[in-house]
mmCIF file of C-alpha atoms in Angstrom:
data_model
loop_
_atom_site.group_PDB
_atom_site.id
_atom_site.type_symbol
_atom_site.label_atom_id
_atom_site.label_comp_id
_atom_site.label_asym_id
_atom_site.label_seq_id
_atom_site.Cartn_x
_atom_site.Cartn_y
_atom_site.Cartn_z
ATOM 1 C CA UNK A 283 3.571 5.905 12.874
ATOM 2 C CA UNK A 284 3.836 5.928 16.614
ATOM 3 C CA UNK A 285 3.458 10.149 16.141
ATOM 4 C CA UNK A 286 0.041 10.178 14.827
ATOM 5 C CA UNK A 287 -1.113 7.358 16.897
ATOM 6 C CA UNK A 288 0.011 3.470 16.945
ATOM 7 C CA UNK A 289 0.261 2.071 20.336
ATOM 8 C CA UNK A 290 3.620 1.897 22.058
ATOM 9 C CA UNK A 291 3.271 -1.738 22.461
ATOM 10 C CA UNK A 292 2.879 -2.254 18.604
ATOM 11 C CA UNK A 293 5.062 -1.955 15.856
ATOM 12 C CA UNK A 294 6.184 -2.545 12.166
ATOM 13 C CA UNK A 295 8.131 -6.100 11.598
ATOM 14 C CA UNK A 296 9.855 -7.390 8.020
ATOM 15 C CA UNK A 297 8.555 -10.486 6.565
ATOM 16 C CA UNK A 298 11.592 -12.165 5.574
ATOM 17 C CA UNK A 299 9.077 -14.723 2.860
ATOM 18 C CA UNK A 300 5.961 -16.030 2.434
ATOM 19 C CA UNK A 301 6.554 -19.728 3.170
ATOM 20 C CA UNK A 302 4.841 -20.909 6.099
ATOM 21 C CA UNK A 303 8.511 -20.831 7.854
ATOM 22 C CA UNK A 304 9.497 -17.689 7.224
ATOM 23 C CA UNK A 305 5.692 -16.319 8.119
ATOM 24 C CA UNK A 306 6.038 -18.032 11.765
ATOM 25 C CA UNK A 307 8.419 -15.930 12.958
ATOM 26 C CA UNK A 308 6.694 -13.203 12.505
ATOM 27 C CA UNK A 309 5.091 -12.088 15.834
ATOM 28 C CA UNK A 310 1.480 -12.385 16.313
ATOM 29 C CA UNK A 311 -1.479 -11.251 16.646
ATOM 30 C CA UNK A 312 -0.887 -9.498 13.379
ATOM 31 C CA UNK A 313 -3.554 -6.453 12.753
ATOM 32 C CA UNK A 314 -2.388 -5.397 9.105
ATOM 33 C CA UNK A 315 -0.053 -5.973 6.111
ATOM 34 C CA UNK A 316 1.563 -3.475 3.531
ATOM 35 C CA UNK A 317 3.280 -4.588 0.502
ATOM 36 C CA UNK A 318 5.989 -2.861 -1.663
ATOM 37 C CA UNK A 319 5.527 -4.346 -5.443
ATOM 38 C CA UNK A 320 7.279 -3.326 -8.395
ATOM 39 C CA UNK A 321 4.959 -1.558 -11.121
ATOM 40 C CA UNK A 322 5.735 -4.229 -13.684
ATOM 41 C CA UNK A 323 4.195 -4.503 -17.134
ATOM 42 C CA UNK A 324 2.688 -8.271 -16.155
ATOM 43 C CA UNK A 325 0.937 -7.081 -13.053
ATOM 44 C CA UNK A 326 -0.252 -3.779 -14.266
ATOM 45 C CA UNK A 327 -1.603 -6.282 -16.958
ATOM 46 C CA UNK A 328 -3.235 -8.006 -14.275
ATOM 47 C CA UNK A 329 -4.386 -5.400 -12.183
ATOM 48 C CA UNK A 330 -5.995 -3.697 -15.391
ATOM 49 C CA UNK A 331 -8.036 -7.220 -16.043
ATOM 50 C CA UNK A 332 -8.694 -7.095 -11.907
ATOM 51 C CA UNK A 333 -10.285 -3.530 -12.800
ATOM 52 C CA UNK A 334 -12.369 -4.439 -15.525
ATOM 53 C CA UNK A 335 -14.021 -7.164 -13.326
ATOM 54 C CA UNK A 336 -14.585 -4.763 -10.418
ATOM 55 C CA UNK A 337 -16.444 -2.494 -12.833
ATOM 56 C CA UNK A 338 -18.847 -5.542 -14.335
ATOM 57 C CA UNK A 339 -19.514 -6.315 -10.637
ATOM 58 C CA UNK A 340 -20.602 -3.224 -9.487
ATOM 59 C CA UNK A 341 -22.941 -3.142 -12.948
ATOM 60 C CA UNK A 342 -23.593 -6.290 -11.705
ATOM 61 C CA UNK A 343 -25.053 -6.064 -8.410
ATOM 62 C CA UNK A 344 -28.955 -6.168 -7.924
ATOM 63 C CA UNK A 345 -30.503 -3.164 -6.164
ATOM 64 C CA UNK A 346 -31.422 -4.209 -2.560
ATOM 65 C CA UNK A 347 -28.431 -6.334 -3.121
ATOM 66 C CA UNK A 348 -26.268 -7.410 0.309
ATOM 67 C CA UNK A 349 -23.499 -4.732 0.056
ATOM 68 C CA UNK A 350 -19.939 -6.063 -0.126
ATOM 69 C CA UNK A 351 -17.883 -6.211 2.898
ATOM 70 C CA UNK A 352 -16.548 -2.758 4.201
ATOM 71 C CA UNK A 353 -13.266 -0.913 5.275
ATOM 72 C CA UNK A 354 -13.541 1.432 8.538
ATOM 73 C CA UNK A 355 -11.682 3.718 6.840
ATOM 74 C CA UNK A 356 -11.260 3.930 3.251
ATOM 75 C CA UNK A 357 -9.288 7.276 1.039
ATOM 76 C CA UNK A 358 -8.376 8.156 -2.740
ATOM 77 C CA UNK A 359 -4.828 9.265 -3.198
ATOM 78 C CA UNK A 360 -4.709 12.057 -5.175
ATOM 79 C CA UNK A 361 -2.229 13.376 -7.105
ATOM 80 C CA UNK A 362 -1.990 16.696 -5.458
ATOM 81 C CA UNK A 363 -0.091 15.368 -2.836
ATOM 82 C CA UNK A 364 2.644 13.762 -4.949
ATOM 83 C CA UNK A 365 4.617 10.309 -4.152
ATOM 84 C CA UNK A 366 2.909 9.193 -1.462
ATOM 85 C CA UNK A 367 1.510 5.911 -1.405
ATOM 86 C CA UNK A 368 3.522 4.620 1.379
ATOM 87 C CA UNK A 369 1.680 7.484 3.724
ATOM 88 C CA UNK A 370 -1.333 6.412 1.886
ATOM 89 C CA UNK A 371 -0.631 2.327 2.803
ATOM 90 C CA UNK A 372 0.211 3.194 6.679
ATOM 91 C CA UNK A 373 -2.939 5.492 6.858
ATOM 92 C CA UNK A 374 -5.255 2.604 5.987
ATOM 93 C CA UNK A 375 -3.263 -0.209 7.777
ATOM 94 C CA UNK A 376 -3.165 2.155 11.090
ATOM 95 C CA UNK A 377 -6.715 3.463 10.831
ATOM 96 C CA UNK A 378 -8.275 0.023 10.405
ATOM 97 C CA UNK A 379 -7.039 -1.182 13.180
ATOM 98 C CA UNK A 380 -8.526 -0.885 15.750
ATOM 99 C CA UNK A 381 -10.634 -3.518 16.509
ATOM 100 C CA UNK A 382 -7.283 -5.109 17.568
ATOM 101 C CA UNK A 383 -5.590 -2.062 19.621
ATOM 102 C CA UNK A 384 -9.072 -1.799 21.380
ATOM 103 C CA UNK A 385 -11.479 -3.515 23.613
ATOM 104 C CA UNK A 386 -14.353 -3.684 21.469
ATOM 105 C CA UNK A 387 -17.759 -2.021 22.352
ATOM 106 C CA UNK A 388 -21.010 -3.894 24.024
ATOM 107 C CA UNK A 389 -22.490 -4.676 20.262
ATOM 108 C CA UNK A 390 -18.880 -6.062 19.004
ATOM 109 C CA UNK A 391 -18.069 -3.561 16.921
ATOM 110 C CA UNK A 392 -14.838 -1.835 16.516
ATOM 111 C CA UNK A 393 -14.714 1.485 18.914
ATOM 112 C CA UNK A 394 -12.761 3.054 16.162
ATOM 113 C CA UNK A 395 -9.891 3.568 13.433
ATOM 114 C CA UNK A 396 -6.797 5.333 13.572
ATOM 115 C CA UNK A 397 -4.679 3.711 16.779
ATOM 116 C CA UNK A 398 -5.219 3.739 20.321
ATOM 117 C CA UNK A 399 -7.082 7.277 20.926
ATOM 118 C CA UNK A 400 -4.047 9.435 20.596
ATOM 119 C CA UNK A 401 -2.560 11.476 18.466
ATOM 120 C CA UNK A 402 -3.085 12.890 14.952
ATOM 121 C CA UNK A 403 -4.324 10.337 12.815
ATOM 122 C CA UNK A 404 -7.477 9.477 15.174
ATOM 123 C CA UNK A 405 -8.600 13.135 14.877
ATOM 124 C CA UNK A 406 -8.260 13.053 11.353
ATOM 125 C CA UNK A 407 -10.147 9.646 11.105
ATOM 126 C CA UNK A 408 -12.694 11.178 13.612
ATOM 127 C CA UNK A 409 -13.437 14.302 11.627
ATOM 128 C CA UNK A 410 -13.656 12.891 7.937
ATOM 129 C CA UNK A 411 -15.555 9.574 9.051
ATOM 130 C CA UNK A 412 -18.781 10.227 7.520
ATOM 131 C CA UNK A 413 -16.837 11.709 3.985
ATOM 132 C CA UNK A 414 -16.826 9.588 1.094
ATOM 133 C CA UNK A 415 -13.072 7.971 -0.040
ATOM 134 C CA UNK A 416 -12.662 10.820 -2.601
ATOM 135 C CA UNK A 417 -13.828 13.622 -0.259
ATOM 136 C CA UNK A 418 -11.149 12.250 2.441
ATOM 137 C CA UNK A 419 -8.333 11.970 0.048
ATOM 138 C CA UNK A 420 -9.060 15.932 -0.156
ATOM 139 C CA UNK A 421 -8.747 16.302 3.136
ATOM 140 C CA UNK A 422 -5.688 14.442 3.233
ATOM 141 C CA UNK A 423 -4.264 17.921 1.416
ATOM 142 C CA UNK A 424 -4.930 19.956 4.002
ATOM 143 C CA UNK A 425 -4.034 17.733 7.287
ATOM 144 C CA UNK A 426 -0.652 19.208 7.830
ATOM 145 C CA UNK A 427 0.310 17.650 10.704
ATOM 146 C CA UNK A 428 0.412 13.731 8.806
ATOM 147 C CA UNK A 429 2.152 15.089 5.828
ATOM 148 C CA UNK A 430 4.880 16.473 8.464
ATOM 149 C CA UNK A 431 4.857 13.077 9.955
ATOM 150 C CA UNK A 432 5.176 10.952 6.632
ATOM 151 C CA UNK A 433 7.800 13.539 5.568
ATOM 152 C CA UNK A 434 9.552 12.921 9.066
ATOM 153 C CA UNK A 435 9.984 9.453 8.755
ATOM 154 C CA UNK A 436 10.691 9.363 5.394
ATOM 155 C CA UNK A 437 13.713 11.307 5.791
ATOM 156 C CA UNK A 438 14.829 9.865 9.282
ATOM 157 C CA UNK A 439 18.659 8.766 9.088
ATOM 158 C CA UNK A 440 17.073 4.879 10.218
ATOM 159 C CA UNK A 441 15.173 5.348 6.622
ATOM 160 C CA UNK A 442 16.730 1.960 4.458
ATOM 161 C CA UNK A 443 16.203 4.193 1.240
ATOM 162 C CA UNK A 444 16.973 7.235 0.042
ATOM 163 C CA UNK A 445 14.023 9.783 0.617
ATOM 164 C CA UNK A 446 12.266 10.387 -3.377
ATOM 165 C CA UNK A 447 10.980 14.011 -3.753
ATOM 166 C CA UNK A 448 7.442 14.130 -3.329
ATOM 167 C CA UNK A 449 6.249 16.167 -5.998
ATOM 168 C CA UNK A 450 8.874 14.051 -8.518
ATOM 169 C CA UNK A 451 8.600 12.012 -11.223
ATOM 170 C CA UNK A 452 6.255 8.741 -11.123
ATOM 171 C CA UNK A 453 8.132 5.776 -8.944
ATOM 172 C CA UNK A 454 8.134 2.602 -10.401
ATOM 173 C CA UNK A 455 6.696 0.766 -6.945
ATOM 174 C CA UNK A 456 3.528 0.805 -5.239
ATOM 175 C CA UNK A 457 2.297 0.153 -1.665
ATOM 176 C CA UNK A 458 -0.699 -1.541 -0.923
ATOM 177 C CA UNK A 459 -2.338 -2.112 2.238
ATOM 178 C CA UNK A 460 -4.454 -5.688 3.524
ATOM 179 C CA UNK A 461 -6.477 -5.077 6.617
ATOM 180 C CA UNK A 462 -9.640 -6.301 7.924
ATOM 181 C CA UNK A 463 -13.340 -5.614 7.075
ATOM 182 C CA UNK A 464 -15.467 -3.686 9.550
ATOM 183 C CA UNK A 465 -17.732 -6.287 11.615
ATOM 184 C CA UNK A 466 -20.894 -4.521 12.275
ATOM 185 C CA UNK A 467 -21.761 -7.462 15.212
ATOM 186 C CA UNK A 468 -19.932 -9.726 17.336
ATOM 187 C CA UNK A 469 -20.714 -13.131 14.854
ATOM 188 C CA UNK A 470 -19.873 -11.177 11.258
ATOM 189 C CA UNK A 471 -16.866 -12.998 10.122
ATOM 190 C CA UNK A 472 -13.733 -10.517 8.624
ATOM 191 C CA UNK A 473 -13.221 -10.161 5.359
ATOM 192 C CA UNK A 474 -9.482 -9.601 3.741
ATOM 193 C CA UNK A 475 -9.554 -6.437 2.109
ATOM 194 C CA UNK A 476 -7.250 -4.765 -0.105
ATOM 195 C CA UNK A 477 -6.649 -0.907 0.261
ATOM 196 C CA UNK A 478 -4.857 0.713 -3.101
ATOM 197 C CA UNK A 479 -5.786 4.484 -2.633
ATOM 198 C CA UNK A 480 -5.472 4.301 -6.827
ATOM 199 C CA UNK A 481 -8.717 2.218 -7.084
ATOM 200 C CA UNK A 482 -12.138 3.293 -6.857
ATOM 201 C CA UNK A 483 -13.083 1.224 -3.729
ATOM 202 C CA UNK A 484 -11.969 -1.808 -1.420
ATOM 203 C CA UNK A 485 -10.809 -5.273 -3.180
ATOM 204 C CA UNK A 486 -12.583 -8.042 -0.887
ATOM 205 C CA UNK A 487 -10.165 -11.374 -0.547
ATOM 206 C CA UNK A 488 -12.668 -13.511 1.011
ATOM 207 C CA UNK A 489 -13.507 -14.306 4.708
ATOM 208 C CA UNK A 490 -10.063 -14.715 7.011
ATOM 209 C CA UNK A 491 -10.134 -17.881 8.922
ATOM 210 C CA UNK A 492 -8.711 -17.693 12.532
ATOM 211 C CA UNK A 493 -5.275 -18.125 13.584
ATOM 212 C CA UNK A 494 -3.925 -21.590 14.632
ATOM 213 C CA UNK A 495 -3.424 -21.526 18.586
ATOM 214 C CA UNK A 496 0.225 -22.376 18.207
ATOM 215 C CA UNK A 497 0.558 -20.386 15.927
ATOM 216 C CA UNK A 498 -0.879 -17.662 18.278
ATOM 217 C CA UNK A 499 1.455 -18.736 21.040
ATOM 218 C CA UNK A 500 1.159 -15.168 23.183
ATOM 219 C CA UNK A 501 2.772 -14.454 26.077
ATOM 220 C CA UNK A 502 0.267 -13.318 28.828
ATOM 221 C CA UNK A 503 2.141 -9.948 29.429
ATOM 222 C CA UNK A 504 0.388 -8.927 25.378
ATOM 223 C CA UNK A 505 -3.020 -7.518 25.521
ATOM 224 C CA UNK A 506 -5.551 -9.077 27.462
ATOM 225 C CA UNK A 507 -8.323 -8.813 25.249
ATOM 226 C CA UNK A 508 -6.151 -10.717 22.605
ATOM 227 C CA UNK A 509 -5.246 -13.202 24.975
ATOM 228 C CA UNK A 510 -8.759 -13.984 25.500
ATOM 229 C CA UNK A 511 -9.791 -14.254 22.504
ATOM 230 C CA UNK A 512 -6.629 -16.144 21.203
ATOM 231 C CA UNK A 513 -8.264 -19.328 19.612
ATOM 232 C CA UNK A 514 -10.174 -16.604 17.128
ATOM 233 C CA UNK A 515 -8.144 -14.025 16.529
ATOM 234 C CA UNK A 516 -8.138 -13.914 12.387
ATOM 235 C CA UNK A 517 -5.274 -14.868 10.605
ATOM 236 C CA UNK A 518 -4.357 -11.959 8.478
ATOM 237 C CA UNK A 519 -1.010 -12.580 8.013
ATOM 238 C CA UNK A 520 -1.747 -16.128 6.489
ATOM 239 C CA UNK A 521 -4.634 -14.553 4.614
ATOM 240 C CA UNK A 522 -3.011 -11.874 3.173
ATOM 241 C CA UNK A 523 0.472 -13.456 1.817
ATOM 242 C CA UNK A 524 -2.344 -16.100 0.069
ATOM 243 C CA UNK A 525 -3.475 -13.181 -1.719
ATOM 244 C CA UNK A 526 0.200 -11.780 -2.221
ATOM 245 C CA UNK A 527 1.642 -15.198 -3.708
ATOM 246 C CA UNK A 528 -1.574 -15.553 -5.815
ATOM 247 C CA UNK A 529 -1.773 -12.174 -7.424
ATOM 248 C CA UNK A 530 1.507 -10.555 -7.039
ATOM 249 C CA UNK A 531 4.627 -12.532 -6.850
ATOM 250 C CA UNK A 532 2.738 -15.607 -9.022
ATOM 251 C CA UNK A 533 2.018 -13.515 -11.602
ATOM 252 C CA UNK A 534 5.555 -11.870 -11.994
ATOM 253 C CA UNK A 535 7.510 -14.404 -10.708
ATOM 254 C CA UNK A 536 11.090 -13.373 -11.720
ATOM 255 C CA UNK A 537 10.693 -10.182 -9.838
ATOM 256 C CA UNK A 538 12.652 -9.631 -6.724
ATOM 257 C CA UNK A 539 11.596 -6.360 -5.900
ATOM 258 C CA UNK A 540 8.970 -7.038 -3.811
ATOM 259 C CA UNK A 541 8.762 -6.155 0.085
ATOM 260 C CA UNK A 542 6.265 -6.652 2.985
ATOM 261 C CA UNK A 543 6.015 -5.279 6.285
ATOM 262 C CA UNK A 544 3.527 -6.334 8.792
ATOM 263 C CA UNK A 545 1.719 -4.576 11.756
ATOM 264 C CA UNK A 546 1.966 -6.642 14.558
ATOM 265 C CA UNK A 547 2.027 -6.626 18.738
ATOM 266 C CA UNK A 548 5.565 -6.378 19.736
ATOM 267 C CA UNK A 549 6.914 -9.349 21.667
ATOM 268 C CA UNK A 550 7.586 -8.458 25.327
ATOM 269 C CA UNK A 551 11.409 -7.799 25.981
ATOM 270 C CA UNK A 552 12.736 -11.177 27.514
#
């Protein structure tokens, strides 16, 4: 991740459970959350009912209608490019996040997706911005230099799991990614979404209420725009392991094989 662009001072961190214990020591401010569920007959169920509602919405929705709550940067996976829905989970966790590796701009809005200005993500974000989710996941085909990098890690000796070949048969786990919605001014409240590069569009989770100030208990060596704005900095972590215990783990609940990652500020070195 840190080859294509995520700050230095950033980084990927386990969550050990979703109790309110195990989620406090994770570090914070926490920017994004994957999850690694197990492609199980009860929440395929689910996810097929979760469909069908998304579909009546959309049929739903009143022209001149307020338009639900957008990602920054949003891509189909397509099958073309094989087993690779963990690239597909970082790609969206990484380029919508911004807002928090940045200062934000005079209006409030984020400056941009993709990590901190460098490397190859951000010019890939940059030159498929005004595409469509479909359009970028083609694009995604022919952007070399992230497939080398997803390949990289994915093979890396520190890699828990055995690398599966790309262009294999289906795996029987999915990634998903939970990020924020874009916030077109400085008073739009964040929305949870949830980024499957399988579905059609963005699923929104509802507004994301701010993180707790001890629970936000940063040391002033992390970034000084977070530390300002400490008392308001939105809770994704909570928000998102609501959605996870809700819709996931609740509704297959003798399943193990479930894992989550988050993206969060490093702690400075003691």
């Amino acid at each position: 991740a840190r080859s294509v662009g995520m700050p230095a001072h950033w980084g990927w961190h386990d969550v050990l459970g979703l109790d309110v214990q195990l989620l406090a020591m994770v570090p914070q401010p926490c920017a994004a959350v994957i999850l690694l569920f197990p492609c199980s007959a009860l929440i395929y169920e689910a996810r097929r009912r979760e469909a069908a509602e998304l579909r009546a919405q959309q049929q739903q929705r009143l022209p001149g209608a307020t338009p639900p709550p957008s990602a920054t940067f949003f891509l189909r996976q397509h099958a073309e490019f094989g087993n690779a829905c963990g690239t597909i989970a970082s790609i969206h966790a990484l380029s919508n996040s911004g807002w928090a590796f940045m200062p934000k701009t005079s209006t409030g809005s984020d400056t941009g997706g993709g990590g901190d200005g460098a490397g190859g993500l951000v010019a890939f974000c940059a030159a498929n911005k005004h595409k469509d989710a479909d359009e970028r996941g083609r694009a995604l085909l022919g952007a070399p230099e992230l497939k080398f990098a997803s390949d990289t890690a994915a093979s890396a000796t520190a890699a828990q799991t055995a690398c599966p070949d790309r262009n294999g048969p289906d795996l029987d786990h999915h990634f998903v990614a939970f990020v924020l919605s874009e916030a077109p001014t400085a008073s739009s409240q964040r929305h949870l979404l949830e980024l499957d590069g399988t579905k059609t569009q963005p699923i929104d989770h509802g507004p994301v209420p701010p993180t707790s100030s001890s629970a936000l208990d940063m040391d002033p060596r992390q970034t000084p725009v977070l530390q300002q704005d400490r008392d308001v900095f939105p809770d994704v972590l909570g928000a998102a392991a609501k959605v996870i215990r809700e819709r996931f783990t609740g509704v297959d609940p003798e399943s193990i094989q479930f894992s989550v990652m988050a993206l969060c500020e490093n702690p400075p070195l003691s």
